Tab-separated table of C-alpha atoms in Angstrom:
chain	number	residue	atom	x	y	z
A	1	UNK	CA	-98.009	-138.349	-59.488
A	2	UNK	CA	-94.355	-137.687	-60.268
A	3	UNK	CA	-95.007	-133.944	-60.202
A	4	UNK	CA	-96.515	-134.246	-56.684
A	5	UNK	CA	-93.502	-136.205	-55.439
A	6	UNK	CA	-91.113	-133.587	-56.826
A	7	UNK	CA	-93.136	-130.804	-55.212
A	8	UNK	CA	-93.125	-132.655	-51.874
A	9	UNK	CA	-89.362	-133.167	-52.099
A	10	UNK	CA	-88.818	-129.466	-52.826
A	11	UNK	CA	-90.835	-128.556	-49.762
A	12	UNK	CA	-88.859	-130.949	-47.561
A	13	UNK	CA	-85.375	-129.902	-48.685
A	14	UNK	CA	-85.256	-126.694	-46.593
A	15	UNK	CA	-86.451	-128.635	-43.548
A	16	UNK	CA	-83.807	-131.336	-44.059
A	17	UNK	CA	-81.141	-128.675	-44.509
A	18	UNK	CA	-82.178	-126.925	-41.288
A	19	UNK	CA	-82.083	-130.227	-39.382
A	20	UNK	CA	-78.628	-131.078	-40.722
A	21	UNK	CA	-77.274	-127.652	-39.755
A	22	UNK	CA	-78.785	-128.017	-36.293
A	23	UNK	CA	-77.110	-131.402	-35.835
A	24	UNK	CA	-73.747	-129.945	-36.864
A	25	UNK	CA	-74.150	-127.148	-34.349
A	26	UNK	CA	-75.115	-129.484	-31.550
A	27	UNK	CA	-72.318	-131.930	-32.296
A	28	UNK	CA	-69.724	-129.187	-32.677
A	29	UNK	CA	-68.943	-129.453	-28.955
A	30	UNK	CA	-69.019	-133.237	-28.630
A	31	UNK	CA	-65.792	-135.173	-28.079
A	32	UNK	CA	-64.898	-138.046	-30.378
A	33	UNK	CA	-64.456	-140.408	-27.422
A	34	UNK	CA	-64.275	-140.588	-23.662
A	35	UNK	CA	-62.700	-137.481	-22.141
A	36	UNK	CA	-59.323	-137.916	-20.467
A	37	UNK	CA	-56.825	-135.390	-19.196
A	38	UNK	CA	-53.266	-135.608	-17.899
A	39	UNK	CA	-52.425	-132.088	-16.773
A	40	UNK	CA	-48.980	-131.160	-15.507
A	41	UNK	CA	-48.974	-130.090	-11.871
A	42	UNK	CA	-46.004	-127.755	-12.388
A	43	UNK	CA	-47.648	-125.447	-14.901
A	44	UNK	CA	-48.778	-122.015	-13.722
A	45	UNK	CA	-48.824	-118.377	-14.776
A	46	UNK	CA	-47.313	-115.808	-12.387
A	47	UNK	CA	-48.569	-112.224	-12.444
A	48	UNK	CA	-45.946	-110.168	-10.624
A	49	UNK	CA	-46.389	-106.613	-9.358
A	50	UNK	CA	-44.795	-104.412	-12.050
A	51	UNK	CA	-46.392	-100.939	-12.086
A	52	UNK	CA	-45.839	-98.444	-14.894
A	53	UNK	CA	-44.339	-100.948	-17.321
A	54	UNK	CA	-46.926	-101.780	-20.005
A	55	UNK	CA	-48.258	-99.715	-22.890
A	56	UNK	CA	-51.234	-101.572	-24.336
A	57	UNK	CA	-50.406	-101.621	-28.049
A	58	UNK	CA	-50.055	-105.305	-28.946
A	59	UNK	CA	-46.257	-105.159	-29.188
A	60	UNK	CA	-43.900	-107.196	-27.054
A	61	UNK	CA	-41.015	-104.827	-26.257
A	62	UNK	CA	-42.470	-103.973	-22.850
A	63	UNK	CA	-42.519	-107.666	-21.935
A	64	UNK	CA	-38.949	-108.662	-22.826
A	65	UNK	CA	-37.856	-108.880	-19.175
A	66	UNK	CA	-41.027	-110.630	-17.956
A	67	UNK	CA	-40.894	-114.404	-17.580
A	68	UNK	CA	-43.696	-116.460	-19.105
A	69	UNK	CA	-44.738	-120.079	-19.337
A	70	UNK	CA	-44.475	-121.917	-22.650
A	71	UNK	CA	-47.353	-124.242	-23.539
A	72	UNK	CA	-47.892	-126.799	-26.255
A	73	UNK	CA	-51.156	-126.161	-28.056
A	74	UNK	CA	-53.375	-129.246	-28.282
A	75	UNK	CA	-56.913	-129.579	-29.675
A	76	UNK	CA	-59.375	-128.743	-26.916
A	77	UNK	CA	-61.701	-131.664	-27.642
A	78	UNK	CA	-58.975	-134.232	-28.310
A	79	UNK	CA	-55.771	-133.188	-26.496
A	80	UNK	CA	-53.486	-135.729	-28.126
A	81	UNK	CA	-49.829	-134.844	-28.873
A	82	UNK	CA	-50.179	-136.167	-32.423
A	83	UNK	CA	-52.601	-133.332	-33.180
A	84	UNK	CA	-50.501	-130.545	-31.668
A	85	UNK	CA	-50.398	-127.118	-33.353
A	86	UNK	CA	-47.405	-127.543	-35.651
A	87	UNK	CA	-46.149	-123.967	-36.031
A	88	UNK	CA	-44.924	-123.597	-32.458
A	89	UNK	CA	-45.852	-123.159	-28.840
A	90	UNK	CA	-47.669	-120.378	-27.023
A	91	UNK	CA	-45.988	-118.276	-24.354
A	92	UNK	CA	-48.321	-116.742	-21.767
A	93	UNK	CA	-47.126	-113.811	-19.651
A	94	UNK	CA	-48.970	-111.830	-17.000
A	95	UNK	CA	-48.396	-109.002	-14.520
A	96	UNK	CA	-50.395	-106.448	-12.544
A	97	UNK	CA	-49.945	-102.881	-11.332
A	98	UNK	CA	-52.215	-103.088	-8.306
A	99	UNK	CA	-55.261	-101.939	-10.275
A	100	UNK	CA	-55.217	-103.721	-13.644
A	101	UNK	CA	-54.011	-107.168	-14.669
A	102	UNK	CA	-52.194	-107.515	-18.022
A	103	UNK	CA	-51.699	-110.506	-20.330
A	104	UNK	CA	-49.409	-111.117	-23.291
A	105	UNK	CA	-49.920	-114.134	-25.563
A	106	UNK	CA	-47.166	-114.968	-28.061
A	107	UNK	CA	-47.597	-117.707	-30.661
A	108	UNK	CA	-45.685	-118.443	-33.861
A	109	UNK	CA	-47.685	-118.550	-37.053
A	110	UNK	CA	-47.464	-117.586	-40.716
A	111	UNK	CA	-49.314	-114.366	-41.324
A	112	UNK	CA	-52.904	-114.783	-42.515
A	113	UNK	CA	-55.575	-112.108	-42.571
A	114	UNK	CA	-58.921	-111.774	-44.355
A	115	UNK	CA	-60.676	-108.526	-43.595
A	116	UNK	CA	-64.159	-109.086	-42.223
A	117	UNK	CA	-63.770	-112.881	-42.114
A	118	UNK	CA	-62.937	-113.727	-38.527
A	119	UNK	CA	-62.821	-117.501	-39.073
A	120	UNK	CA	-60.070	-117.037	-41.654
A	121	UNK	CA	-57.913	-115.069	-39.190
A	122	UNK	CA	-56.290	-116.156	-35.926
A	123	UNK	CA	-58.349	-115.669	-32.789
A	124	UNK	CA	-57.729	-116.037	-29.052
A	125	UNK	CA	-59.750	-116.384	-25.884
A	126	UNK	CA	-59.114	-116.232	-22.140
A	127	UNK	CA	-61.374	-118.143	-19.745
A	128	UNK	CA	-61.488	-117.817	-15.956
A	129	UNK	CA	-63.337	-119.758	-13.318
A	130	UNK	CA	-66.010	-117.835	-11.400
A	131	UNK	CA	-68.191	-120.447	-9.685
A	132	UNK	CA	-66.677	-122.954	-7.291
A	133	UNK	CA	-68.154	-125.841	-9.314
A	134	UNK	CA	-67.100	-124.517	-12.724
A	135	UNK	CA	-64.948	-126.998	-14.631
A	136	UNK	CA	-62.529	-126.322	-17.459
A	137	UNK	CA	-63.975	-129.181	-19.450
A	138	UNK	CA	-67.346	-128.369	-20.981
A	139	UNK	CA	-66.876	-124.643	-20.280
A	140	UNK	CA	-68.302	-124.577	-16.777
A	141	UNK	CA	-69.803	-128.062	-16.817
A	142	UNK	CA	-73.470	-127.270	-16.166
A	143	UNK	CA	-75.586	-130.232	-17.297
A	144	UNK	CA	-78.579	-128.114	-18.325
A	145	UNK	CA	-79.382	-127.566	-22.000
A	146	UNK	CA	-79.835	-124.247	-23.737
A	147	UNK	CA	-83.537	-124.197	-22.981
A	148	UNK	CA	-83.123	-124.794	-19.252
A	149	UNK	CA	-79.812	-123.175	-18.243
A	150	UNK	CA	-80.321	-120.141	-16.010
A	151	UNK	CA	-78.433	-118.416	-13.214
A	152	UNK	CA	-80.384	-120.641	-10.814
A	153	UNK	CA	-80.216	-124.043	-12.513
A	154	UNK	CA	-76.511	-123.559	-13.289
A	155	UNK	CA	-75.497	-121.669	-10.160
A	156	UNK	CA	-71.844	-122.287	-9.304
A	157	UNK	CA	-70.845	-123.224	-12.885
A	158	UNK	CA	-70.128	-119.701	-14.142
A	159	UNK	CA	-67.005	-118.986	-16.208
A	160	UNK	CA	-65.763	-115.620	-17.470
A	161	UNK	CA	-64.622	-115.421	-21.113
A	162	UNK	CA	-62.825	-112.810	-23.196
A	163	UNK	CA	-62.809	-113.557	-26.947
A	164	UNK	CA	-60.895	-111.558	-29.575
A	165	UNK	CA	-61.527	-112.194	-33.287
A	166	UNK	CA	-59.204	-109.939	-35.276
A	167	UNK	CA	-61.004	-109.994	-38.635
A	168	UNK	CA	-62.245	-106.417	-38.155
A	169	UNK	CA	-59.469	-105.160	-35.850
A	170	UNK	CA	-56.611	-102.938	-37.025
A	171	UNK	CA	-53.181	-104.003	-35.681
A	172	UNK	CA	-51.940	-101.917	-32.789
A	173	UNK	CA	-55.319	-100.252	-32.205
A	174	UNK	CA	-57.213	-100.643	-28.954
A	175	UNK	CA	-60.475	-102.612	-28.844
A	176	UNK	CA	-62.844	-103.976	-26.237
A	177	UNK	CA	-64.921	-101.851	-23.872
A	178	UNK	CA	-66.191	-98.665	-25.513
A	179	UNK	CA	-68.728	-95.971	-24.706
A	180	UNK	CA	-71.215	-97.065	-27.377
A	181	UNK	CA	-71.594	-100.697	-26.311
A	182	UNK	CA	-71.134	-100.067	-22.592
A	183	UNK	CA	-73.913	-97.468	-22.717
A	184	UNK	CA	-76.224	-100.282	-23.825
A	185	UNK	CA	-75.208	-102.382	-20.824
A	186	UNK	CA	-73.553	-105.420	-22.405
A	187	UNK	CA	-70.129	-106.913	-23.050
A	188	UNK	CA	-70.107	-106.411	-26.805
A	189	UNK	CA	-67.624	-104.661	-29.088
A	190	UNK	CA	-69.058	-103.701	-32.455
A	191	UNK	CA	-65.762	-102.234	-33.654
A	192	UNK	CA	-63.184	-104.990	-33.125
A	193	UNK	CA	-65.038	-107.981	-31.654
A	194	UNK	CA	-63.072	-108.109	-28.415
A	195	UNK	CA	-66.038	-109.198	-26.335
A	196	UNK	CA	-66.727	-109.966	-22.677
A	197	UNK	CA	-68.870	-113.063	-22.120
A	198	UNK	CA	-69.894	-115.571	-19.478
A	199	UNK	CA	-71.002	-119.178	-19.820
A	200	UNK	CA	-72.307	-122.227	-17.949
A	201	UNK	CA	-71.485	-124.668	-20.769
A	202	UNK	CA	-70.745	-124.424	-24.530
A	203	UNK	CA	-74.456	-124.141	-25.372
A	204	UNK	CA	-75.163	-121.452	-22.783
A	205	UNK	CA	-72.855	-118.541	-23.619
A	206	UNK	CA	-73.931	-114.917	-23.493
A	207	UNK	CA	-72.497	-111.450	-23.652
A	208	UNK	CA	-72.251	-109.909	-20.201
A	209	UNK	CA	-75.598	-108.344	-19.376
A	210	UNK	CA	-77.572	-110.628	-21.702
A	211	UNK	CA	-79.081	-113.993	-20.857
A	212	UNK	CA	-82.116	-116.285	-20.751
A	213	UNK	CA	-83.589	-114.444	-17.750
A	214	UNK	CA	-83.574	-111.091	-19.550
A	215	UNK	CA	-81.107	-108.287	-20.080
A	216	UNK	CA	-79.451	-106.249	-17.338
A	217	UNK	CA	-78.178	-102.825	-18.380
A	218	UNK	CA	-75.660	-102.624	-15.518
A	219	UNK	CA	-73.127	-104.838	-17.330
A	220	UNK	CA	-70.212	-103.651	-19.428
A	221	UNK	CA	-67.125	-104.829	-21.285
A	222	UNK	CA	-64.155	-104.413	-18.937
A	223	UNK	CA	-61.478	-105.670	-21.336
A	224	UNK	CA	-59.041	-103.735	-23.538
A	225	UNK	CA	-56.706	-105.312	-26.047
A	226	UNK	CA	-54.653	-105.106	-29.228
A	227	UNK	CA	-52.802	-107.441	-31.599
A	228	UNK	CA	-49.642	-107.403	-33.705
A	229	UNK	CA	-47.482	-109.615	-35.948
A	230	UNK	CA	-43.701	-109.565	-36.164
A	231	UNK	CA	-43.774	-109.356	-39.983
A	232	UNK	CA	-45.098	-105.776	-39.903
A	233	UNK	CA	-42.436	-103.384	-41.149
A	234	UNK	CA	-43.823	-100.136	-39.715
A	235	UNK	CA	-44.377	-99.017	-36.129
A	236	UNK	CA	-46.034	-95.642	-36.693
A	237	UNK	CA	-49.536	-97.144	-36.822
A	238	UNK	CA	-51.979	-98.659	-39.304
A	239	UNK	CA	-55.352	-97.500	-40.569
A	240	UNK	CA	-58.106	-99.619	-42.111
A	241	UNK	CA	-57.034	-98.724	-45.657
A	242	UNK	CA	-53.687	-100.463	-45.016
A	243	UNK	CA	-55.394	-103.870	-44.841
A	244	UNK	CA	-54.170	-106.652	-45.116
A	245	UNK	CA	-51.163	-104.944	-43.381
A	246	UNK	CA	-48.663	-107.611	-44.513
A	247	UNK	CA	-48.309	-110.399	-47.058
A	248	UNK	CA	-49.982	-113.739	-46.426
A	249	UNK	CA	-47.596	-116.543	-45.615
A	250	UNK	CA	-44.873	-114.427	-44.011
A	251	UNK	CA	-43.250	-116.250	-41.114
A	252	UNK	CA	-43.394	-114.617	-37.721
A	253	UNK	CA	-45.109	-114.390	-34.364
A	254	UNK	CA	-48.553	-113.174	-33.364
A	255	UNK	CA	-48.880	-111.032	-30.246
A	256	UNK	CA	-52.118	-110.508	-28.350
A	257	UNK	CA	-52.072	-108.078	-25.421
A	258	UNK	CA	-54.932	-107.488	-22.972
A	259	UNK	CA	-55.788	-105.730	-19.735
A	260	UNK	CA	-58.715	-105.629	-17.327
A	261	UNK	CA	-59.320	-104.157	-13.864
A	262	UNK	CA	-58.618	-106.691	-11.149
A	263	UNK	CA	-61.980	-105.886	-9.576
A	264	UNK	CA	-65.042	-104.928	-11.611
A	265	UNK	CA	-68.485	-103.525	-10.759
A	266	UNK	CA	-70.127	-106.806	-11.809
A	267	UNK	CA	-73.069	-107.771	-9.594
A	268	UNK	CA	-74.374	-110.564	-11.852
A	269	UNK	CA	-71.677	-113.222	-11.262
A	270	UNK	CA	-70.395	-112.760	-14.827
A	271	UNK	CA	-66.843	-111.492	-14.171
A	272	UNK	CA	-63.975	-113.213	-12.410
A	273	UNK	CA	-62.568	-111.095	-9.586
A	274	UNK	CA	-58.812	-111.079	-8.935
A	275	UNK	CA	-57.230	-110.517	-5.522
A	276	UNK	CA	-53.610	-109.620	-4.800
A	277	UNK	CA	-51.803	-112.442	-3.050
A	278	UNK	CA	-54.265	-115.129	-4.172
A	279	UNK	CA	-54.586	-117.640	-7.004
A	280	UNK	CA	-57.240	-117.899	-9.724
A	281	UNK	CA	-57.956	-120.481	-12.440
A	282	UNK	CA	-57.593	-119.688	-16.136
A	283	UNK	CA	-57.223	-121.172	-19.595
A	284	UNK	CA	-56.198	-119.880	-23.028
A	285	UNK	CA	-57.631	-120.919	-26.405
A	286	UNK	CA	-56.239	-120.288	-29.889
A	287	UNK	CA	-57.912	-120.597	-33.301
A	288	UNK	CA	-55.958	-120.663	-36.557
A	289	UNK	CA	-57.068	-121.309	-40.160
A	290	UNK	CA	-54.783	-124.297	-40.736
A	291	UNK	CA	-54.003	-124.775	-44.434
A	292	UNK	CA	-56.240	-121.804	-45.173
A	293	UNK	CA	-59.367	-123.585	-43.974
A	294	UNK	CA	-61.798	-121.510	-41.874
A	295	UNK	CA	-61.888	-122.566	-38.245
A	296	UNK	CA	-65.104	-123.434	-36.408
A	297	UNK	CA	-66.117	-122.705	-32.841
A	298	UNK	CA	-64.974	-125.923	-31.186
A	299	UNK	CA	-61.943	-126.397	-33.446
A	300	UNK	CA	-59.568	-124.512	-31.185
A	301	UNK	CA	-56.319	-125.362	-29.466
A	302	UNK	CA	-55.838	-124.994	-25.731
A	303	UNK	CA	-52.795	-124.511	-23.487
A	304	UNK	CA	-53.857	-127.391	-21.230
A	305	UNK	CA	-56.664	-129.867	-20.675
A	306	UNK	CA	-57.500	-128.423	-17.258
A	307	UNK	CA	-57.429	-125.130	-15.377
A	308	UNK	CA	-54.047	-123.371	-15.171
A	309	UNK	CA	-53.281	-121.589	-11.867
A	310	UNK	CA	-52.894	-117.806	-12.152
A	311	UNK	CA	-50.975	-116.414	-9.168
A	312	UNK	CA	-51.451	-112.695	-8.438
A	313	UNK	CA	-48.349	-111.854	-6.404
A	314	UNK	CA	-48.128	-109.178	-3.745
A	315	UNK	CA	-45.751	-106.249	-4.089
A	316	UNK	CA	-44.491	-106.847	-0.518
A	317	UNK	CA	-42.458	-109.846	-1.673
A	318	UNK	CA	-40.406	-107.565	-3.898
A	319	UNK	CA	-39.663	-105.184	-1.035
A	320	UNK	CA	-38.676	-107.766	1.568
A	321	UNK	CA	-36.575	-109.965	-0.701
A	322	UNK	CA	-34.000	-107.278	-1.528
A	323	UNK	CA	-31.015	-106.412	0.699
A	324	UNK	CA	-30.141	-102.951	2.102
A	325	UNK	CA	-29.829	-100.444	-0.663
A	326	UNK	CA	-27.030	-97.936	-1.171
A	327	UNK	CA	-29.296	-95.025	-0.275
A	328	UNK	CA	-30.166	-96.796	2.982
A	329	UNK	CA	-26.465	-97.160	3.873
A	330	UNK	CA	-25.801	-93.484	3.206
A	331	UNK	CA	-28.767	-92.454	5.356
A	332	UNK	CA	-27.599	-94.663	8.224
A	333	UNK	CA	-24.062	-93.258	8.104
A	334	UNK	CA	-25.324	-89.683	8.036
A	335	UNK	CA	-27.602	-90.328	11.024
A	336	UNK	CA	-24.679	-91.806	12.994
A	337	UNK	CA	-22.457	-88.822	12.200
A	338	UNK	CA	-25.189	-86.406	13.231
A	339	UNK	CA	-25.601	-88.254	16.533
A	340	UNK	CA	-21.844	-88.025	17.309
A	341	UNK	CA	-21.757	-84.292	16.487
A	342	UNK	CA	-24.805	-83.685	18.675
A	343	UNK	CA	-23.160	-85.550	21.577
A	344	UNK	CA	-19.954	-83.505	21.285
A	345	UNK	CA	-21.870	-80.227	21.205
A	346	UNK	CA	-23.859	-81.280	24.259
A	347	UNK	CA	-20.668	-82.073	26.211
A	348	UNK	CA	-19.076	-78.761	25.241
A	349	UNK	CA	-22.124	-76.714	26.245
A	350	UNK	CA	-22.439	-78.580	29.541
A	351	UNK	CA	-18.792	-77.954	30.308
A	352	UNK	CA	-19.102	-74.246	29.636
A	353	UNK	CA	-22.149	-73.939	31.869
A	354	UNK	CA	-21.058	-75.985	34.862
A	355	UNK	CA	-17.237	-75.682	35.042
A	356	UNK	CA	-15.923	-74.159	38.398
A	357	UNK	CA	-15.319	-70.389	38.271
A	358	UNK	CA	-11.721	-69.367	39.251
A	359	UNK	CA	-11.269	-66.452	41.767
A	360	UNK	CA	-8.079	-64.344	41.299
A	361	UNK	CA	-5.623	-64.244	44.370
A	362	UNK	CA	-5.099	-60.780	45.944
A	363	UNK	CA	-2.130	-60.326	48.326
A	364	UNK	CA	-2.860	-58.798	51.773
A	365	UNK	CA	-0.509	-55.870	51.253
A	366	UNK	CA	-2.499	-54.781	48.268
A	367	UNK	CA	-5.717	-54.463	50.304
């Protein structure tokens, strides 16, 4: 009898383990209490028109003259100041060149890196509202579960997500959209895990082109990006054999730099579309292995507990706000001088043509 009970227990252990893991996964996106948010109305990210300024390499020198907004990083599921990220704040900068939009994220943090272990390395994500009903909280806010969320049942709740896990990414190297993954028609990145996703809620997230209604091979990863840390002592470039690239625990700042076309060829409602002179909604998330402990999916910090306005400014404002330039003054003076010279020449020519002709006097005796 005892042998049968032991055998039955052995058979049930895998089932109990599977159930417990499933519960952890389901509860990983549940708040500890009632959700509340007090977002500051003054916060916003301005993307000015600055063409020809950025080299996408993860380093911050190109951005030194660009203003950013500094955010406190609070836990996304429990945004209480007592649980703020202790190492520092995150500065978010943005600009555009009329074709692409660029982002720079700067956040202080001791250097940590474990090759191939993304949850033991820092990670960042950008999220943008697509659907008019998409909320920041609950990643789009569709009430449908994983088995029932579709582009019809969750219509209007779409959000666009870029996620960069650096565990397999070399500092300073470019990752994101590539020919291999884009040829398969999805938002993946098998080389550096800088992926392009969309979601309706935390349980319904998919790579662009993939989803519960089937795969669509017209999708692609439109993002490019790189990362860096201020403790690195070389600028000539790293290769994979240089890993871990620096010593763990070194104080410094992480830099994450990204770009994406303002308009994409998306026809599946999976990409946010940016328009010059208008405002979009965005958010930024940050994962860090605090005290060396691996982070989990919902254990991230966020720059705010609601959408942050992203203003895409027009280049016209830069042209009309400045006074007359020196070159303009010189041109005006030259035009005036040319007009005066032309007037004088015209008077002289007219005088020569129309002046009265004098007839010499001849005395009568000389006739």
